[in-house]
Amino acid sequence: MVYLNGQFKPAKEATLSIYDRSVLFGEGVYEVVPIYNGKPLALDLHYQRLVISLKTIFIQPVFDLKTWHELILQLLQHNDYQHKNCLLYTQITRGSTFSRSHKIPHDLQPTVILFIQPFVPPDPLQNVICFKVVTLADKRWQRCFIKATSLLGNILSIEEAKAQQADDAILIRNGLVTESNISNVFIVKNNIISTPIANELILNGIARQLTIALAHQQQITCHERDIKENELYEADEIWLTSSSKEIAPAIELNNQPVGTGRPGPLWCKFIKLFEVYKNQLLAKSYAN
């Protein structure tokens, strides 16, 4: 079952107009929220980012945080996922109009889509999933802080990385690291964590925010700053963060090992702290 414009219905019956502006222009925004045992993680942070994305493209929020949470719980119930792990996908587009024009119509009813997908959370204590990455030029647009549905730049870059037998690419713009195609990037040097500044050229990932918050909580030095491309090659560790992979080690960069070519000692320590931190956040958010 999925949610589309006020109704829960089987996925095969959920249809979108060919005139929807997400179809014609890729004009929409989205969020992906990890759900653990029926509980969304950091839903408030996801909502804050969703609102920023919507307002930036001149769409007013269609629901408040409480209403969104209620819709999620209903969706989980319709799919018998109240106590299971999954990823929630929420997409909001400007809506449909029979006139195809680049000029924004401000009188449309937004299209709202929610659905879930099965999710097996990373289990780094039992099975560490490591990544091989390459560096590529960041050829995307200038407003990467918007979580927009138009991801053609990311998709083409991932294909270029795959052609080099890599899992993903770390993107470089004007000699500085921005992010990967599907993750934020952290480096570790001499037990100091650094990550690029959350400006208009990167998406301020929720896992990124949680990683920074946890580092500060544990009094582990973590800087948000410009990172030069050459610092990747000098790093002891490289981490990739996202809602689905949480915090994952990149062990190979451009066919060369990162550090020892194995998950680094700070990552091994930090991922255990993150597991505790994540469970604390979930318990605190749903204490009642």
Tab-separated table of C-alpha atoms in Angstrom:
chain	number	residue	atom	x	y	z
A	1	MET	CA	0.000	0.000	0.000
A	2	VAL	CA	1.126	3.526	-0.777
A	3	TYR	CA	-0.202	6.988	0.007
A	4	LEU	CA	-1.108	9.327	-2.837
A	5	ASN	CA	-2.933	12.620	-2.398
A	6	GLY	CA	-4.997	11.722	0.638
A	7	GLN	CA	-5.635	8.075	-0.142
A	8	PHE	CA	-4.010	4.767	0.721
A	9	LYS	CA	-4.144	2.371	-2.197
A	10	PRO	CA	-2.273	-0.579	-3.731
A	11	ALA	CA	0.883	0.542	-5.541
A	12	LYS	CA	-0.421	-0.738	-8.893
A	13	GLU	CA	-3.455	1.533	-8.564
A	14	ALA	CA	-1.500	4.667	-7.659
A	15	THR	CA	-1.140	6.664	-10.856
A	16	LEU	CA	0.433	10.028	-11.550
A	17	SER	CA	-0.735	12.489	-14.196
A	18	ILE	CA	1.559	12.844	-17.216
A	19	TYR	CA	1.101	16.586	-16.669
A	20	ASP	CA	2.524	16.509	-13.160
A	21	ARG	CA	5.384	18.980	-13.080
A	22	SER	CA	7.652	16.315	-11.564
A	23	VAL	CA	7.179	14.379	-14.811
A	24	LEU	CA	7.598	17.393	-17.091
A	25	PHE	CA	10.326	19.278	-15.222
A	26	GLY	CA	11.570	17.044	-12.400
A	27	GLU	CA	10.007	19.639	-10.125
A	28	GLY	CA	9.679	18.191	-6.666
A	29	VAL	CA	11.473	17.403	-3.436
A	30	TYR	CA	11.767	14.264	-1.329
A	31	GLU	CA	12.961	12.763	1.940
A	32	VAL	CA	14.128	9.260	2.844
A	33	VAL	CA	13.662	8.390	6.517
A	34	PRO	CA	15.019	5.202	8.099
A	35	ILE	CA	12.494	3.446	10.308
A	36	TYR	CA	13.695	1.055	12.991
A	37	ASN	CA	11.163	-1.326	14.521
A	38	GLY	CA	8.365	1.000	13.410
A	39	LYS	CA	10.058	4.158	14.741
A	40	PRO	CA	11.328	6.892	12.379
A	41	LEU	CA	14.771	8.184	13.294
A	42	ALA	CA	15.247	11.965	13.625
A	43	LEU	CA	11.929	12.729	11.942
A	44	ASP	CA	12.078	16.306	13.206
A	45	LEU	CA	15.372	16.912	11.399
A	46	HIS	CA	14.004	15.381	8.210
A	47	TYR	CA	10.947	17.609	8.480
A	48	GLN	CA	13.057	20.734	8.941
A	49	ARG	CA	15.002	19.911	5.784
A	50	LEU	CA	11.820	19.066	3.877
A	51	VAL	CA	10.357	22.470	4.728
A	52	ILE	CA	13.546	24.222	3.619
A	53	SER	CA	13.482	22.363	0.297
A	54	LEU	CA	9.799	23.135	-0.259
A	55	LYS	CA	10.025	26.816	0.560
A	56	THR	CA	13.136	27.245	-1.572
A	57	ILE	CA	11.200	26.086	-4.649
A	58	PHE	CA	8.111	28.111	-3.637
A	59	ILE	CA	5.864	25.303	-2.397
A	60	GLN	CA	4.174	25.763	0.951
A	61	PRO	CA	4.438	22.810	3.361
A	62	VAL	CA	1.448	20.528	2.923
A	63	PHE	CA	1.518	19.096	6.458
A	64	ASP	CA	3.079	19.763	9.828
A	65	LEU	CA	5.395	17.355	11.619
A	66	LYS	CA	2.604	15.763	13.656
A	67	THR	CA	0.448	15.110	10.593
A	68	TRP	CA	3.385	13.627	8.698
A	69	HIS	CA	4.111	11.284	11.588
A	70	GLU	CA	0.471	10.212	11.718
A	71	LEU	CA	0.503	9.464	7.978
A	72	ILE	CA	3.658	7.406	8.428
A	73	LEU	CA	2.100	5.362	11.235
A	74	GLN	CA	-0.995	4.738	9.102
A	75	LEU	CA	1.169	3.695	6.162
A	76	LEU	CA	3.097	1.278	8.365
A	77	GLN	CA	-0.159	-0.179	9.634
A	78	HIS	CA	-1.550	-0.626	6.112
A	79	ASN	CA	1.575	-2.588	5.217
A	80	ASP	CA	1.846	-4.502	8.503
A	81	TYR	CA	5.181	-2.830	9.224
A	82	GLN	CA	4.438	-1.426	12.684
A	83	HIS	CA	7.368	-3.329	14.192
A	84	LYS	CA	9.677	-3.745	11.220
A	85	ASN	CA	12.584	-1.898	9.666
A	86	CYS	CA	11.994	0.015	6.444
A	87	LEU	CA	12.838	3.161	4.521
A	88	LEU	CA	10.109	5.749	4.144
A	89	TYR	CA	10.087	7.707	0.892
A	90	THR	CA	8.139	10.976	0.828
A	91	GLN	CA	7.871	13.050	-2.344
A	92	ILE	CA	6.071	16.340	-2.845
A	93	THR	CA	5.742	17.918	-6.282
A	94	ARG	CA	4.232	21.208	-7.366
A	95	GLY	CA	1.260	19.360	-8.842
A	96	SER	CA	-0.377	19.030	-12.260
A	97	THR	CA	-1.371	21.582	-14.878
A	98	PHE	CA	-2.421	21.158	-18.522
A	99	SER	CA	-0.206	24.049	-19.561
A	100	ARG	CA	3.458	23.129	-19.985
A	101	SER	CA	5.325	26.299	-19.110
A	102	HIS	CA	8.566	27.077	-17.304
A	103	LYS	CA	6.721	29.840	-15.471
A	104	ILE	CA	5.697	28.635	-12.010
A	105	PRO	CA	1.920	28.385	-11.474
A	106	HIS	CA	1.185	29.235	-7.852
A	107	ASP	CA	-2.386	27.922	-7.681
A	108	LEU	CA	-1.694	24.172	-7.942
A	109	GLN	CA	-2.457	21.460	-5.433
A	110	PRO	CA	0.830	19.695	-4.617
A	111	THR	CA	1.123	15.992	-5.327
A	112	VAL	CA	2.022	14.048	-2.160
A	113	ILE	CA	3.460	10.528	-2.281
A	114	LEU	CA	4.539	8.244	0.560
A	115	PHE	CA	5.685	4.649	0.323
A	116	ILE	CA	7.990	2.280	2.196
A	117	GLN	CA	10.657	-0.180	1.140
A	118	PRO	CA	12.218	-3.034	3.123
A	119	PHE	CA	15.411	-2.039	4.895
A	120	VAL	CA	18.124	-4.126	6.476
A	121	PRO	CA	20.043	-1.736	8.751
A	122	PRO	CA	23.824	-1.956	8.621
A	123	ASP	CA	25.271	-4.304	11.209
A	124	PRO	CA	28.890	-3.148	11.425
A	125	LEU	CA	29.578	-5.258	14.500
A	126	GLN	CA	28.888	-8.425	12.522
A	127	ASN	CA	29.334	-7.504	8.861
A	128	VAL	CA	31.243	-4.367	7.888
A	129	ILE	CA	30.269	-3.079	4.436
A	130	CYS	CA	33.181	-1.144	2.955
A	131	PHE	CA	33.197	1.073	-0.112
A	132	LYS	CA	35.549	1.742	-2.990
A	133	VAL	CA	35.376	5.291	-4.298
A	134	VAL	CA	36.928	7.447	-6.992
A	135	THR	CA	37.158	11.211	-7.329
A	136	LEU	CA	35.184	12.956	-10.065
A	137	ALA	CA	34.452	16.543	-10.979
A	138	ASP	CA	31.245	17.840	-9.416
A	139	LYS	CA	29.200	18.794	-12.493
A	140	ARG	CA	25.885	19.271	-10.705
A	141	TRP	CA	24.013	22.525	-10.247
A	142	GLN	CA	24.590	25.195	-7.580
A	143	ARG	CA	21.663	24.375	-5.242
A	144	CYS	CA	22.574	20.947	-3.925
A	145	PHE	CA	21.177	21.839	-0.485
A	146	ILE	CA	17.696	21.251	-1.946
A	147	LYS	CA	16.758	17.574	-1.763
A	148	ALA	CA	15.332	17.694	-5.263
A	149	THR	CA	13.915	14.768	-7.220
A	150	SER	CA	15.890	15.787	-10.313
A	151	LEU	CA	19.015	13.705	-9.722
A	152	LEU	CA	20.333	13.262	-13.252
A	153	GLY	CA	23.731	14.729	-12.369
A	154	ASN	CA	24.150	12.242	-9.508
A	155	ILE	CA	22.967	9.315	-11.629
A	156	LEU	CA	25.411	10.035	-14.445
A	157	SER	CA	28.250	10.446	-11.954
A	158	ILE	CA	27.450	7.103	-10.317
A	159	GLU	CA	27.544	5.439	-13.729
A	160	GLU	CA	30.956	7.000	-14.352
A	161	ALA	CA	32.150	5.651	-11.000
A	162	LYS	CA	30.786	2.182	-11.769
A	163	ALA	CA	32.670	2.208	-15.066
A	164	GLN	CA	35.818	2.525	-12.947
A	165	GLN	CA	34.748	-0.452	-10.777
A	166	ALA	CA	33.939	1.856	-7.850
A	167	ASP	CA	30.864	1.954	-5.643
A	168	ASP	CA	30.563	5.734	-5.639
A	169	ALA	CA	32.426	8.942	-6.398
A	170	ILE	CA	33.603	11.708	-4.098
A	171	LEU	CA	32.888	14.914	-5.962
A	172	ILE	CA	35.376	17.764	-6.331
A	173	ARG	CA	34.476	21.368	-7.154
A	174	ASN	CA	37.174	24.012	-7.560
A	175	GLY	CA	39.689	21.777	-5.810
A	176	LEU	CA	37.467	21.180	-2.773
A	177	VAL	CA	35.523	18.133	-1.642
A	178	THR	CA	31.747	18.561	-1.707
A	179	GLU	CA	30.105	15.163	-1.109
A	180	SER	CA	29.594	11.836	-2.805
A	181	ASN	CA	26.677	11.148	-5.112
A	182	ILE	CA	24.611	9.572	-2.357
A	183	SER	CA	26.445	10.381	0.886
A	184	ASN	CA	28.224	13.040	2.858
A	185	VAL	CA	31.975	12.702	3.292
A	186	PHE	CA	34.121	12.743	6.431
A	187	ILE	CA	37.876	12.334	6.680
A	188	VAL	CA	39.996	11.423	9.691
A	189	LYS	CA	43.579	12.583	10.174
A	190	ASN	CA	45.442	12.122	13.445
A	191	ASN	CA	42.127	11.266	15.180
A	192	ILE	CA	40.579	14.581	14.078
A	193	ILE	CA	37.355	14.319	12.067
A	194	SER	CA	36.607	16.834	9.322
A	195	THR	CA	33.683	17.258	6.945
A	196	PRO	CA	32.844	19.894	4.315
A	197	ILE	CA	30.831	22.900	5.393
A	198	ALA	CA	27.075	22.575	4.853
A	199	ASN	CA	26.646	25.272	2.223
A	200	GLU	CA	24.615	25.437	-0.986
A	201	LEU	CA	26.922	22.923	-2.692
A	202	ILE	CA	26.069	19.940	-0.484
A	203	LEU	CA	23.010	18.335	1.027
A	204	ASN	CA	23.064	18.686	4.794
A	205	GLY	CA	22.476	15.014	5.469
A	206	ILE	CA	20.686	13.899	8.598
A	207	ALA	CA	23.262	11.164	9.246
A	208	ARG	CA	25.882	13.893	8.775
A	209	GLN	CA	24.202	16.019	11.446
A	210	LEU	CA	23.948	13.074	13.839
A	211	THR	CA	27.601	12.172	13.286
A	212	ILE	CA	28.711	15.704	14.112
A	213	ALA	CA	26.436	15.866	17.168
A	214	LEU	CA	27.746	12.547	18.473
A	215	ALA	CA	31.367	13.600	17.976
A	216	HIS	CA	30.755	16.756	19.991
A	217	GLN	CA	28.924	14.772	22.670
A	218	GLN	CA	31.869	12.391	22.980
A	219	GLN	CA	34.387	15.263	22.889
A	220	ILE	CA	35.932	13.925	19.700
A	221	THR	CA	37.278	16.809	17.643
A	222	CYS	CA	35.151	17.349	14.554
A	223	HIS	CA	35.600	20.323	12.221
A	224	GLU	CA	33.262	21.596	9.520
A	225	ARG	CA	35.626	23.206	7.022
A	226	ASP	CA	36.870	23.303	3.453
A	227	ILE	CA	38.640	20.066	2.559
A	228	LYS	CA	41.114	20.112	-0.313
A	229	GLU	CA	41.190	17.203	-2.723
A	230	ASN	CA	44.739	16.248	-1.757
A	231	GLU	CA	43.613	15.759	1.862
A	232	LEU	CA	41.664	12.701	0.731
A	233	TYR	CA	44.896	10.982	-0.255
A	234	GLU	CA	46.536	11.929	3.044
A	235	ALA	CA	43.589	10.865	5.214
A	236	ASP	CA	43.902	8.013	7.700
A	237	GLU	CA	40.216	7.215	7.218
A	238	ILE	CA	37.339	8.266	4.951
A	239	TRP	CA	33.724	7.851	6.038
A	240	LEU	CA	30.524	8.027	4.006
A	241	THR	CA	27.295	8.884	5.824
A	242	SER	CA	23.660	8.593	4.774
A	243	SER	CA	20.338	7.545	6.256
A	244	SER	CA	20.557	4.078	4.721
A	245	LYS	CA	24.274	3.298	5.191
A	246	GLU	CA	24.569	5.252	8.491
A	247	ILE	CA	28.386	5.604	8.759
A	248	ALA	CA	30.417	3.459	6.387
A	249	PRO	CA	34.171	3.263	5.765
A	250	ALA	CA	35.633	3.923	2.334
A	251	ILE	CA	38.730	1.741	2.161
A	252	GLU	CA	39.890	2.444	-1.387
A	253	LEU	CA	40.280	5.748	-3.249
A	254	ASN	CA	41.172	5.782	-6.929
A	255	ASN	CA	42.446	2.193	-6.684
A	256	GLN	CA	44.711	3.048	-3.748
A	257	PRO	CA	44.104	1.977	-0.128
A	258	VAL	CA	42.783	4.521	2.336
A	259	GLY	CA	45.036	4.266	5.388
A	260	THR	CA	45.675	0.561	5.923
A	261	GLY	CA	42.982	-0.420	3.435
A	262	ARG	CA	40.763	-1.586	6.296
A	263	PRO	CA	38.175	0.167	8.498
A	264	GLY	CA	40.148	2.556	10.677
A	265	PRO	CA	40.384	2.486	14.480
A	266	LEU	CA	38.375	5.667	15.007
A	267	TRP	CA	35.568	4.353	12.804
A	268	CYS	CA	35.572	1.066	14.742
A	269	LYS	CA	35.205	3.019	17.975
A	270	PHE	CA	32.743	5.565	16.608
A	271	ILE	CA	30.322	3.098	15.008
A	272	LYS	CA	29.768	1.419	18.377
A	273	LEU	CA	29.044	4.810	19.911
A	274	PHE	CA	26.665	5.603	17.046
A	275	GLU	CA	24.661	2.432	17.622
A	276	VAL	CA	24.104	3.411	21.257
A	277	TYR	CA	23.370	7.030	20.284
A	278	LYS	CA	20.830	5.964	17.661
A	279	ASN	CA	18.969	3.766	20.135
A	280	GLN	CA	18.984	6.569	22.698
A	281	LEU	CA	17.465	8.977	20.166
A	282	LEU	CA	14.751	6.489	19.272
A	283	ALA	CA	13.952	5.774	22.912
A	284	LYS	CA	13.841	9.479	23.761
A	285	SER	CA	11.639	10.385	20.780
A	286	TYR	CA	9.077	7.682	21.499
A	287	ALA	CA	9.215	7.495	25.281
A	288	ASN	CA	5.473	8.011	25.525
